[in-house]
Amino acid sequence: MSMKELAVDIAITVPTTFVVAAIVTYLYSLIVHAAGVIDWPTAFYLAFVVGIVVPLMRTRDRKRR
């Protein structure tokens, strides 16, 4: 996998993870605390960590095969 493919994979994974994390934290806050609030720091942290780790793990797995 080239650097360009890795960058594209990261560019797709980060925003997707951010949106999903924002929705999940909103729904959790709404259901558990009855106050629909998005936990922005958690959404950002998850987006960057998952957005970098998952593409790197996929790249590592492809190289092993």
PDB file of C-alpha atoms in Angstrom, residues 7-65:
ATOM      1  CA  ALA A   7      -3.559   8.970   3.321  1.00  0.00           C
ATOM      2  CA  VAL A   8      -6.856   8.470   1.491  1.00  0.00           C
ATOM      3  CA  ASP A   9      -7.820   5.692   3.906  1.00  0.00           C
ATOM      4  CA  ILE A  10      -7.049   7.950   6.879  1.00  0.00           C
ATOM      5  CA  ALA A  11      -8.915  10.862   5.251  1.00  0.00           C
ATOM      6  CA  ILE A  12     -12.015   8.678   4.950  1.00  0.00           C
ATOM      7  CA  THR A  13     -11.788   7.013   8.364  1.00  0.00           C
ATOM      8  CA  VAL A  14     -11.286  10.158  10.493  1.00  0.00           C
ATOM      9  CA  PRO A  15     -14.470  12.043   9.491  1.00  0.00           C
ATOM     10  CA  THR A  16     -16.549   8.874   9.525  1.00  0.00           C
ATOM     11  CA  THR A  17     -15.378   8.019  13.034  1.00  0.00           C
ATOM     12  CA  PHE A  18     -15.944  11.609  14.158  1.00  0.00           C
ATOM     13  CA  VAL A  19     -19.553  11.637  12.957  1.00  0.00           C
ATOM     14  CA  VAL A  20     -20.329   8.246  14.483  1.00  0.00           C
ATOM     15  CA  ALA A  21     -18.710   9.178  17.815  1.00  0.00           C
ATOM     16  CA  ALA A  22     -20.633  12.474  17.914  1.00  0.00           C
ATOM     17  CA  ILE A  23     -23.935  10.695  17.260  1.00  0.00           C
ATOM     18  CA  VAL A  24     -23.226   8.010  19.855  1.00  0.00           C
ATOM     19  CA  THR A  25     -22.229  10.496  22.566  1.00  0.00           C
ATOM     20  CA  TYR A  26     -25.317  12.577  21.797  1.00  0.00           C
ATOM     21  CA  LEU A  27     -27.625   9.588  22.028  1.00  0.00           C
ATOM     22  CA  TYR A  28     -25.935   8.357  25.211  1.00  0.00           C
ATOM     23  CA  SER A  29     -26.327  11.770  26.809  1.00  0.00           C
ATOM     24  CA  LEU A  30     -29.930  11.957  25.679  1.00  0.00           C
ATOM     25  CA  ILE A  31     -30.905   8.499  26.920  1.00  0.00           C
ATOM     26  CA  VAL A  32     -28.926   8.344  30.173  1.00  0.00           C
ATOM     27  CA  HIS A  33     -28.913  11.969  31.315  1.00  0.00           C
ATOM     28  CA  ALA A  34     -31.951  13.312  29.427  1.00  0.00           C
ATOM     29  CA  ALA A  35     -29.806  16.116  28.027  1.00  0.00           C
ATOM     30  CA  GLY A  36     -28.790  15.845  24.392  1.00  0.00           C
ATOM     31  CA  VAL A  37     -25.189  17.067  24.524  1.00  0.00           C
ATOM     32  CA  ILE A  38     -22.369  15.959  22.235  1.00  0.00           C
ATOM     33  CA  ASP A  39     -19.112  15.194  24.007  1.00  0.00           C
ATOM     34  CA  TRP A  40     -16.825  16.984  21.541  1.00  0.00           C
ATOM     35  CA  PRO A  41     -13.466  16.035  23.084  1.00  0.00           C
ATOM     36  CA  THR A  42     -14.369  12.354  23.046  1.00  0.00           C
ATOM     37  CA  ALA A  43     -15.494  12.584  19.417  1.00  0.00           C
ATOM     38  CA  PHE A  44     -12.237  14.295  18.390  1.00  0.00           C
ATOM     39  CA  TYR A  45     -10.017  11.879  20.339  1.00  0.00           C
ATOM     40  CA  LEU A  46     -11.744   8.806  18.971  1.00  0.00           C
ATOM     41  CA  ALA A  47     -11.691  10.158  15.434  1.00  0.00           C
ATOM     42  CA  PHE A  48      -7.964  10.757  15.446  1.00  0.00           C
ATOM     43  CA  VAL A  49      -6.969   7.584  17.270  1.00  0.00           C
ATOM     44  CA  VAL A  50      -9.235   5.243  15.318  1.00  0.00           C
ATOM     45  CA  GLY A  51      -8.639   7.161  12.081  1.00  0.00           C
ATOM     46  CA  ILE A  52      -4.915   6.540  12.284  1.00  0.00           C
ATOM     47  CA  VAL A  53      -4.735   3.124  13.958  1.00  0.00           C
ATOM     48  CA  VAL A  54      -7.260   1.254  11.797  1.00  0.00           C
ATOM     49  CA  PRO A  55      -5.680   2.137   8.416  1.00  0.00           C
ATOM     50  CA  LEU A  56      -2.237   1.297   9.778  1.00  0.00           C
ATOM     51  CA  MET A  57      -3.475  -2.077  11.018  1.00  0.00           C
ATOM     52  CA  ARG A  58      -5.067  -2.773   7.622  1.00  0.00           C
ATOM     53  CA  THR A  59      -1.778  -1.910   5.917  1.00  0.00           C
ATOM     54  CA  ARG A  60       0.137  -4.182   8.271  1.00  0.00           C
ATOM     55  CA  ASP A  61      -2.326  -7.010   7.679  1.00  0.00           C
ATOM     56  CA  ARG A  62      -2.079  -6.651   3.884  1.00  0.00           C
ATOM     57  CA  LYS A  63       1.722  -6.768   4.003  1.00  0.00           C
ATOM     58  CA  ARG A  64       1.636 -10.017   5.999  1.00  0.00           C
ATOM     59  CA  ARG A  65      -0.457 -11.740   3.339  1.00  0.00           C
TER      60      ARG A  65
END
